[in-house]
Short mmCIF file of C-alpha atoms in Angstrom, two decimals:
data_model
loop_
_atom_site.label_atom_id
_atom_site.label_comp_id
_atom_site.label_asym_id
_atom_site.label_seq_id
_atom_site.Cartn_x
_atom_site.Cartn_y
_atom_site.Cartn_z
CA UNK A 1 15.23 9.08 -21.19
CA UNK A 2 16.93 11.85 -23.13
CA UNK A 3 19.16 14.21 -21.16
CA UNK A 4 20.09 16.50 -24.01
CA UNK A 5 17.91 19.30 -22.58
CA UNK A 6 19.50 20.32 -19.30
CA UNK A 7 17.35 23.33 -18.49
CA UNK A 8 14.20 25.04 -19.75
CA UNK A 9 13.22 28.11 -17.73
CA UNK A 10 10.50 30.68 -18.31
CA UNK A 11 10.98 34.23 -16.95
CA UNK A 12 8.66 37.22 -17.06
CA UNK A 13 9.27 40.77 -15.86
CA UNK A 14 7.02 42.36 -13.20
CA UNK A 15 5.70 45.81 -14.13
CA UNK A 16 4.91 47.00 -10.58
CA UNK A 17 5.74 46.22 -6.96
CA UNK A 18 2.66 44.04 -6.48
CA UNK A 19 3.51 41.96 -9.59
CA UNK A 20 -0.09 42.24 -10.81
CA UNK A 21 -1.17 42.81 -14.41
CA UNK A 22 -4.37 44.26 -15.85
CA UNK A 23 -6.07 44.61 -19.23
CA UNK A 24 -3.82 46.06 -21.92
CA UNK A 25 -0.57 45.52 -20.00
CA UNK A 26 2.53 44.24 -21.74
CA UNK A 27 3.86 40.90 -20.50
CA UNK A 28 7.39 40.31 -21.65
CA UNK A 29 10.25 38.07 -20.65
CA UNK A 30 12.50 35.35 -21.99
CA UNK A 31 12.89 31.62 -22.22
CA UNK A 32 16.28 30.18 -21.29
CA UNK A 33 17.16 26.88 -22.94
CA UNK A 34 20.34 24.94 -22.10
CA UNK A 35 21.24 21.85 -24.11
CA UNK A 36 24.16 19.46 -23.60
CA UNK A 37 24.40 18.40 -27.22
CA UNK A 38 23.14 19.51 -30.60
CA UNK A 39 19.39 18.97 -31.05
CA UNK A 40 16.99 19.43 -33.93
CA UNK A 41 13.68 21.01 -32.97
CA UNK A 42 10.36 20.65 -34.77
CA UNK A 43 8.39 23.27 -32.85
CA UNK A 44 9.35 25.68 -30.06
CA UNK A 45 6.87 28.29 -28.82
CA UNK A 46 5.58 30.25 -25.84
CA UNK A 47 1.83 30.40 -25.25
CA UNK A 48 -0.21 32.82 -23.13
CA UNK A 49 -3.77 31.84 -22.13
CA UNK A 50 -6.58 33.12 -19.95
CA UNK A 51 -9.13 30.52 -18.86
CA UNK A 52 -11.80 29.73 -16.29
CA UNK A 53 -12.49 26.09 -15.39
CA UNK A 54 -14.90 24.34 -13.02
CA UNK A 55 -14.93 20.67 -12.04
CA UNK A 56 -16.55 18.65 -9.28
CA UNK A 57 -17.99 15.18 -8.63
CA UNK A 58 -21.19 14.27 -6.81
CA UNK A 59 -22.18 10.83 -5.49
CA UNK A 60 -25.68 9.45 -5.04
CA UNK A 61 -25.57 5.90 -3.75
CA UNK A 62 -23.45 3.90 -6.19
CA UNK A 63 -23.78 6.52 -8.90
CA UNK A 64 -21.14 9.18 -9.49
CA UNK A 65 -21.63 12.23 -11.69
CA UNK A 66 -18.90 14.61 -12.80
CA UNK A 67 -19.64 18.21 -13.72
CA UNK A 68 -17.24 20.48 -15.61
CA UNK A 69 -17.17 23.53 -17.86
CA UNK A 70 -14.65 25.90 -19.41
CA UNK A 71 -14.54 29.52 -20.54
CA UNK A 72 -11.66 30.94 -22.57
CA UNK A 73 -10.75 34.64 -22.68
CA UNK A 74 -7.75 34.58 -24.98
CA UNK A 75 -5.01 32.38 -26.42
CA UNK A 76 -1.85 34.00 -27.78
CA UNK A 77 1.11 32.15 -29.22
CA UNK A 78 4.56 33.24 -30.33
CA UNK A 79 6.78 30.78 -32.20
CA UNK A 80 10.55 30.68 -31.83
CA UNK A 81 10.90 27.67 -34.14
CA UNK A 82 8.03 26.55 -36.37
CA UNK A 83 7.66 23.66 -38.78
CA UNK A 84 8.04 24.90 -42.34
CA UNK A 85 4.83 23.19 -43.50
CA UNK A 86 2.75 24.52 -40.62
CA UNK A 87 0.29 27.22 -41.61
CA UNK A 88 -0.04 30.56 -39.85
CA UNK A 89 -3.72 29.93 -39.06
CA UNK A 90 -4.62 28.27 -35.76
CA UNK A 91 -8.17 27.97 -34.51
CA UNK A 92 -9.02 30.32 -31.63
CA UNK A 93 -5.38 31.42 -31.42
CA UNK A 94 -3.80 34.80 -32.05
CA UNK A 95 -0.30 34.38 -33.47
CA UNK A 96 2.03 37.13 -32.36
CA UNK A 97 4.62 38.40 -34.83
CA UNK A 98 8.19 37.90 -33.73
CA UNK A 99 11.67 36.73 -34.66
CA UNK A 100 12.02 33.05 -35.61
CA UNK A 101 15.12 30.90 -35.43
CA UNK A 102 16.50 27.89 -37.26
CA UNK A 103 15.68 24.31 -36.18
CA UNK A 104 19.16 23.21 -35.03
CA UNK A 105 20.32 24.30 -31.57
CA UNK A 106 23.96 23.85 -30.62
CA UNK A 107 25.21 22.92 -27.12
CA UNK A 108 25.14 25.70 -24.53
CA UNK A 109 22.66 28.20 -23.04
CA UNK A 110 20.38 30.25 -25.28
CA UNK A 111 17.80 32.93 -24.56
CA UNK A 112 14.62 33.61 -26.55
CA UNK A 113 12.71 36.87 -25.83
CA UNK A 114 8.92 37.08 -25.99
CA UNK A 115 6.35 39.83 -25.66
CA UNK A 116 2.54 39.77 -25.37
CA UNK A 117 -0.16 42.32 -24.72
CA UNK A 118 -3.12 41.40 -22.56
CA UNK A 119 -6.41 42.01 -24.43
CA UNK A 120 -8.33 45.19 -23.71
CA UNK A 121 -11.43 43.39 -22.50
CA UNK A 122 -13.37 42.81 -19.30
CA UNK A 123 -11.85 39.65 -17.81
CA UNK A 124 -12.27 38.23 -14.26
CA UNK A 125 -9.58 38.40 -11.61
CA UNK A 126 -7.22 35.50 -10.97
CA UNK A 127 -8.89 33.08 -8.58
CA UNK A 128 -8.31 29.62 -7.13
CA UNK A 129 -11.28 27.87 -5.49
CA UNK A 130 -12.14 24.38 -4.34
CA UNK A 131 -14.14 23.54 -7.47
CA UNK A 132 -12.80 25.95 -10.05
CA UNK A 133 -10.29 28.61 -10.98
CA UNK A 134 -9.51 31.58 -13.21
CA UNK A 135 -5.91 31.42 -14.39
CA UNK A 136 -3.63 33.38 -16.70
CA UNK A 137 -0.75 31.12 -17.70
CA UNK A 138 2.48 31.46 -19.65
CA UNK A 139 3.68 28.14 -21.05
CA UNK A 140 6.67 27.21 -23.18
CA UNK A 141 6.82 23.95 -25.14
CA UNK A 142 9.57 22.36 -27.22
CA UNK A 143 8.79 19.42 -29.52
CA UNK A 144 11.24 17.07 -31.25
CA UNK A 145 10.74 14.02 -33.45
CA UNK A 146 10.53 10.75 -31.52
CA UNK A 147 11.04 12.52 -28.18
CA UNK A 148 8.60 13.51 -25.43
CA UNK A 149 7.76 17.20 -25.48
CA UNK A 150 9.56 19.43 -22.96
CA UNK A 151 7.50 22.14 -21.30
CA UNK A 152 7.25 24.45 -18.31
CA UNK A 153 4.74 27.09 -17.24
CA UNK A 154 4.10 29.90 -14.77
CA UNK A 155 1.02 31.89 -13.77
CA UNK A 156 0.64 35.65 -13.64
CA UNK A 157 -1.70 37.50 -11.27
CA UNK A 158 -4.42 39.47 -13.06
CA UNK A 159 -6.87 42.09 -11.80
CA UNK A 160 -9.42 43.90 -13.97
CA UNK A 161 -9.23 47.66 -14.21
CA UNK A 162 -11.05 49.82 -11.70
CA UNK A 163 -12.46 52.50 -13.99
CA UNK A 164 -14.07 54.45 -11.13
CA UNK A 165 -17.41 54.77 -12.96
CA UNK A 166 -19.53 52.73 -10.52
CA UNK A 167 -20.95 55.69 -8.59
CA UNK A 168 -23.76 53.57 -7.13
CA UNK A 169 -21.16 51.59 -5.18
CA UNK A 170 -20.32 54.74 -3.22
CA UNK A 171 -23.86 55.14 -1.84
CA UNK A 172 -24.57 54.13 1.81
CA UNK A 173 -26.63 51.05 2.65
CA UNK A 174 -29.17 50.94 5.49
CA UNK A 175 -31.39 48.30 7.05
CA UNK A 176 -33.41 47.62 10.21
CA UNK A 177 -34.54 44.53 12.10
CA UNK A 178 -36.97 44.04 15.01
CA UNK A 179 -37.55 41.00 17.16
CA UNK A 180 -40.38 40.33 19.64
CA UNK A 181 -40.07 37.69 22.35
CA UNK A 182 -42.91 35.33 23.20
CA UNK A 183 -40.92 32.39 24.50
CA UNK A 184 -37.80 32.47 26.70
CA UNK A 185 -38.29 36.17 27.36
CA UNK A 186 -40.47 39.24 26.87
CA UNK A 187 -40.34 42.64 25.18
CA UNK A 188 -38.56 43.38 21.93
CA UNK A 189 -35.25 44.55 20.52
CA UNK A 190 -34.53 46.58 17.41
CA UNK A 191 -31.41 47.24 15.38
CA UNK A 192 -30.68 49.88 12.70
CA UNK A 193 -27.53 49.34 10.62
CA UNK A 194 -25.83 51.66 8.11
CA UNK A 195 -22.78 50.79 6.02
CA UNK A 196 -20.86 53.74 4.60
CA UNK A 197 -20.94 52.34 1.02
CA UNK A 198 -21.17 49.17 -1.07
CA UNK A 199 -17.89 48.99 -3.01
CA UNK A 200 -14.50 48.78 -1.32
CA UNK A 201 -11.01 48.34 -2.64
CA UNK A 202 -8.69 45.68 -1.29
CA UNK A 203 -7.16 46.82 2.01
CA UNK A 204 -9.90 49.41 2.70
CA UNK A 205 -11.97 49.59 5.90
CA UNK A 206 -15.71 48.94 5.99
CA UNK A 207 -17.31 51.29 8.52
CA UNK A 208 -20.69 50.23 9.92
CA UNK A 209 -22.86 52.21 12.36
CA UNK A 210 -25.24 50.21 14.56
CA UNK A 211 -28.05 51.57 16.77
CA UNK A 212 -29.50 48.99 19.17
CA UNK A 213 -32.53 49.31 21.44
CA UNK A 214 -32.70 46.26 23.71
CA UNK A 215 -36.14 46.73 25.30
CA UNK A 216 -36.35 43.03 26.11
CA UNK A 217 -35.70 40.83 29.11
CA UNK A 218 -32.73 39.16 27.38
CA UNK A 219 -29.06 40.11 27.18
CA UNK A 220 -27.59 40.02 23.64
CA UNK A 221 -24.24 40.30 21.89
CA UNK A 222 -23.50 42.33 18.77
CA UNK A 223 -21.68 40.28 16.16
CA UNK A 224 -20.68 40.77 12.55
CA UNK A 225 -19.17 38.75 9.74
CA UNK A 226 -17.98 39.12 6.16
CA UNK A 227 -18.65 36.03 4.07
CA UNK A 228 -17.20 35.08 0.69
CA UNK A 229 -19.71 33.21 -1.47
CA UNK A 230 -18.26 31.03 -4.25
CA UNK A 231 -20.60 29.70 -6.94
CA UNK A 232 -19.45 27.22 -9.59
CA UNK A 233 -21.70 26.60 -12.60
CA UNK A 234 -21.66 23.73 -15.09
CA UNK A 235 -24.72 23.73 -17.34
CA UNK A 236 -27.77 23.66 -15.08
CA UNK A 237 -25.82 22.39 -12.07
CA UNK A 238 -24.23 24.59 -9.42
CA UNK A 239 -21.87 24.05 -6.52
CA UNK A 240 -21.59 26.58 -3.69
CA UNK A 241 -18.95 27.17 -1.05
CA UNK A 242 -18.89 29.69 1.80
CA UNK A 243 -15.77 31.12 3.41
CA UNK A 244 -15.57 33.40 6.45
CA UNK A 245 -13.29 36.38 5.82
CA UNK A 246 -14.07 38.13 9.11
CA UNK A 247 -16.16 36.95 12.07
CA UNK A 248 -16.05 38.84 15.37
CA UNK A 249 -18.01 39.79 18.49
CA UNK A 250 -18.29 43.52 19.20
CA UNK A 251 -20.36 44.46 22.28
CA UNK A 252 -22.49 42.96 25.05
CA UNK A 253 -25.85 44.76 25.37
CA UNK A 254 -27.68 44.09 28.66
CA UNK A 255 -31.45 44.02 28.96
CA UNK A 256 -33.07 47.46 28.89
CA UNK A 257 -30.10 49.32 27.36
CA UNK A 258 -29.68 51.38 24.19
CA UNK A 259 -26.31 51.61 22.48
CA UNK A 260 -24.64 53.10 19.41
CA UNK A 261 -21.63 51.32 18.01
CA UNK A 262 -19.23 51.86 15.16
CA UNK A 263 -17.73 48.73 13.63
CA UNK A 264 -14.57 48.92 11.49
CA UNK A 265 -13.78 45.89 9.35
CA UNK A 266 -10.32 45.93 7.79
CA UNK A 267 -10.28 44.12 4.46
CA UNK A 268 -7.23 41.98 3.63
CA UNK A 269 -5.02 43.45 0.89
CA UNK A 270 -4.91 40.10 -0.91
CA UNK A 271 -8.69 39.60 -0.89
CA UNK A 272 -9.87 38.42 -4.31
CA UNK A 273 -11.91 41.01 -6.18
CA UNK A 274 -15.60 40.33 -6.79
CA UNK A 275 -16.18 38.18 -9.89
CA UNK A 276 -19.43 38.86 -11.72
CA UNK A 277 -18.09 38.82 -15.30
CA UNK A 278 -17.50 35.07 -15.59
CA UNK A 279 -20.15 32.70 -16.94
CA UNK A 280 -19.13 29.70 -14.83
CA UNK A 281 -17.71 31.24 -11.61
CA UNK A 282 -19.24 33.88 -9.35
CA UNK A 283 -17.39 35.34 -6.37
CA UNK A 284 -19.51 37.55 -4.12
CA UNK A 285 -19.34 38.97 -0.61
CA UNK A 286 -21.99 39.49 2.05
CA UNK A 287 -21.77 41.56 5.22
CA UNK A 288 -23.94 40.37 8.10
CA UNK A 289 -24.56 42.33 11.31
CA UNK A 290 -26.61 40.46 13.90
CA UNK A 291 -27.57 40.14 17.55
CA UNK A 292 -26.66 36.84 19.14
CA UNK A 293 -29.60 35.69 21.28
CA UNK A 294 -29.29 32.40 23.16
CA UNK A 295 -31.98 29.80 22.41
CA UNK A 296 -33.70 32.05 19.87
CA UNK A 297 -33.33 33.13 16.25
CA UNK A 298 -30.93 36.02 15.76
CA UNK A 299 -32.13 39.33 14.27
CA UNK A 300 -29.76 40.17 11.41
CA UNK A 301 -29.19 42.74 8.68
CA UNK A 302 -27.28 41.72 5.54
CA UNK A 303 -25.68 43.86 2.84
CA UNK A 304 -23.91 42.95 -0.40
CA UNK A 305 -20.28 44.06 -0.54
CA UNK A 306 -18.37 44.51 -3.78
CA UNK A 307 -14.58 44.14 -3.57
CA UNK A 308 -12.94 46.33 -6.23
CA UNK A 309 -9.41 46.14 -7.58
CA UNK A 310 -7.20 49.06 -6.55
CA UNK A 311 -6.85 52.10 -8.78
CA UNK A 312 -4.33 51.32 -11.50
CA UNK A 313 -2.42 53.53 -13.85
CA UNK A 314 -0.88 52.28 -17.06
CA UNK A 315 2.92 52.75 -16.99
CA UNK A 316 4.04 55.25 -19.65
CA UNK A 317 5.95 52.63 -21.61
CA UNK A 318 2.82 50.56 -22.13
CA UNK A 319 1.44 52.90 -24.79
CA UNK A 320 -2.03 54.43 -25.12
CA UNK A 321 -5.16 52.40 -24.39
CA UNK A 322 -7.17 51.01 -27.25
CA UNK A 323 -8.03 47.75 -28.96
CA UNK A 324 -5.82 44.73 -28.52
CA UNK A 325 -2.77 44.71 -30.77
CA UNK A 326 -0.25 41.85 -30.86
CA UNK A 327 3.03 43.64 -30.17
CA UNK A 328 6.11 42.14 -31.83
CA UNK A 329 8.81 41.08 -29.38
CA UNK A 330 11.92 43.20 -28.99
CA UNK A 331 14.77 42.21 -31.27
CA UNK A 332 17.45 40.26 -29.35
CA UNK A 333 20.53 42.26 -28.51
CA UNK A 334 22.19 39.87 -26.14
CA UNK A 335 25.89 40.54 -26.77
CA UNK A 336 27.21 44.06 -26.01
CA UNK A 337 29.05 45.89 -28.76
CA UNK A 338 32.41 47.15 -27.40
CA UNK A 339 32.97 50.74 -28.45
CA UNK A 340 29.60 50.77 -30.20
CA UNK A 341 30.92 48.72 -33.12
CA UNK A 342 29.45 45.30 -33.89
CA UNK A 343 31.89 42.40 -33.55
CA UNK A 344 32.67 39.94 -36.28
CA UNK A 345 29.79 37.68 -37.28
CA UNK A 346 31.44 34.58 -35.79
CA UNK A 347 31.95 36.38 -32.46
CA UNK A 348 28.41 37.72 -32.29
CA UNK A 349 26.75 34.29 -32.65
CA UNK A 350 29.40 31.62 -31.98
CA UNK A 351 26.80 28.85 -31.69
CA UNK A 352 25.67 28.95 -35.33
CA UNK A 353 26.40 25.83 -37.32
CA UNK A 354 27.53 27.74 -40.40
CA UNK A 355 28.74 31.28 -39.71
CA UNK A 356 29.10 31.97 -43.41
CA UNK A 357 25.42 31.38 -44.13
CA UNK A 358 23.17 34.36 -44.79
CA UNK A 359 21.22 35.12 -41.58
CA UNK A 360 17.76 35.51 -43.17
CA UNK A 361 16.17 35.34 -46.61
CA UNK A 362 17.19 38.27 -48.79
CA UNK A 363 20.02 39.37 -46.49
CA UNK A 364 23.01 41.12 -47.95
CA UNK A 365 26.52 40.02 -47.07
CA UNK A 366 27.83 41.78 -43.98
CA UNK A 367 24.39 42.19 -42.32
CA UNK A 368 23.93 40.57 -38.95
CA UNK A 369 21.17 38.35 -37.62
CA UNK A 370 18.53 39.01 -36.40
CA UNK A 371 17.03 41.31 -39.01
CA UNK A 372 16.45 44.64 -37.19
CA UNK A 373 13.53 45.40 -39.52
CA UNK A 374 11.82 42.02 -39.15
CA UNK A 375 8.20 42.34 -37.98
CA UNK A 376 6.54 39.21 -39.39
CA UNK A 377 7.68 35.66 -38.53
CA UNK A 378 9.69 34.10 -41.34
CA UNK A 379 10.88 30.51 -41.03
CA UNK A 380 14.68 30.53 -41.36
CA UNK A 381 16.47 27.26 -42.14
CA UNK A 382 19.73 28.62 -40.78
CA UNK A 383 20.23 27.62 -37.09
CA UNK A 384 20.18 30.77 -35.08
CA UNK A 385 19.50 30.25 -31.38
CA UNK A 386 20.57 33.41 -29.52
CA UNK A 387 23.35 33.19 -26.98
CA UNK A 388 22.40 33.44 -23.31
CA UNK A 389 23.82 36.45 -21.48
CA UNK A 390 24.13 35.48 -17.75
CA UNK A 391 24.29 39.16 -16.76
CA UNK A 392 20.83 39.85 -18.14
CA UNK A 393 18.29 40.62 -15.41
CA UNK A 394 15.50 38.09 -15.10
CA UNK A 395 12.82 37.58 -12.51
CA UNK A 396 10.30 34.83 -12.08
CA UNK A 397 11.05 31.29 -13.25
CA UNK A 398 9.58 27.84 -13.25
CA UNK A 399 12.31 25.23 -13.62
CA UNK A 400 10.19 22.08 -14.07
CA UNK A 401 11.11 20.34 -17.31
CA UNK A 402 9.69 17.21 -18.91
CA UNK A 403 12.23 15.32 -20.93
#
């Protein structure tokens, strides 16, 4: 097993306190690579994908059937080192312009910056269920000849934008239910339920008003629940799971009494937003208000509930909204210039094999690598891994490396 790669870490920078991204946001960070000896690299890239996947197995006697499906939202890739004979066209992949480096990496720690922009499209929220998931993943991979590939990855949390245009979700919902007793009691009971609206943001409170007329010979209890309904779809087959978010008992209503109650249901701040915009996964919520009657069916009123992402504002540095554009990564500037003057070439990049080599095609003597005007990837045969600055601020990492 090769031990020449000591560390491969992927960092990205949060853009808000909740560390949640939305459509059009910039995701930028850096890959830190530490090697113990000189290595020659065939391909080195960071990839950003958004995917939904479902998978489950069903048994019938001795037979076993597996169901699965996949939906892709985007695939972006930025190369640090790319094989010279590899074309710029990759199926279903958007290649992001950025600085490229030579194939030989000297011993030491090196940092490679990357930058992506999430597409401006309607994508589902991040979700992890028993039979499927929606994930947005950053992955870095390094390939060498006759060696196993080294890779590591990390997920980002994504929420779609709340554009505030769903006015119908602000309208109240109302329903009634009556029940007559013929067995185990006499008389009837009725219930009128009103929810203040349909759509709620994470962390909001659902307010429900309940009028109950218990003109029966039975005592009852007022109960309510909020259920999460997960539906996984593969072709014509579906798999469903139910999960209780809230389930509580409110009041005891004796026989012959009338009551008015107000129920407040506090929604968790980390509750997954409703998913209706995915072909293979649906995530829905249902509010149920009911009267618990012993040894009899329970009268109940049910409402759909839509969980919305919180209001989001694009940070000013993210640029104006619009169609998706692959932003080039920032040019590395990893070594400070004392007094504002650039140091000698050999001091700026001490890990280069040949400091006298021209840093990029067409460079004039005395110019420093990387090219400050470079916007399109150009394969450079000169080794040029940037030097790692340990004082640089980084955030999230995933240190798992395959050698």
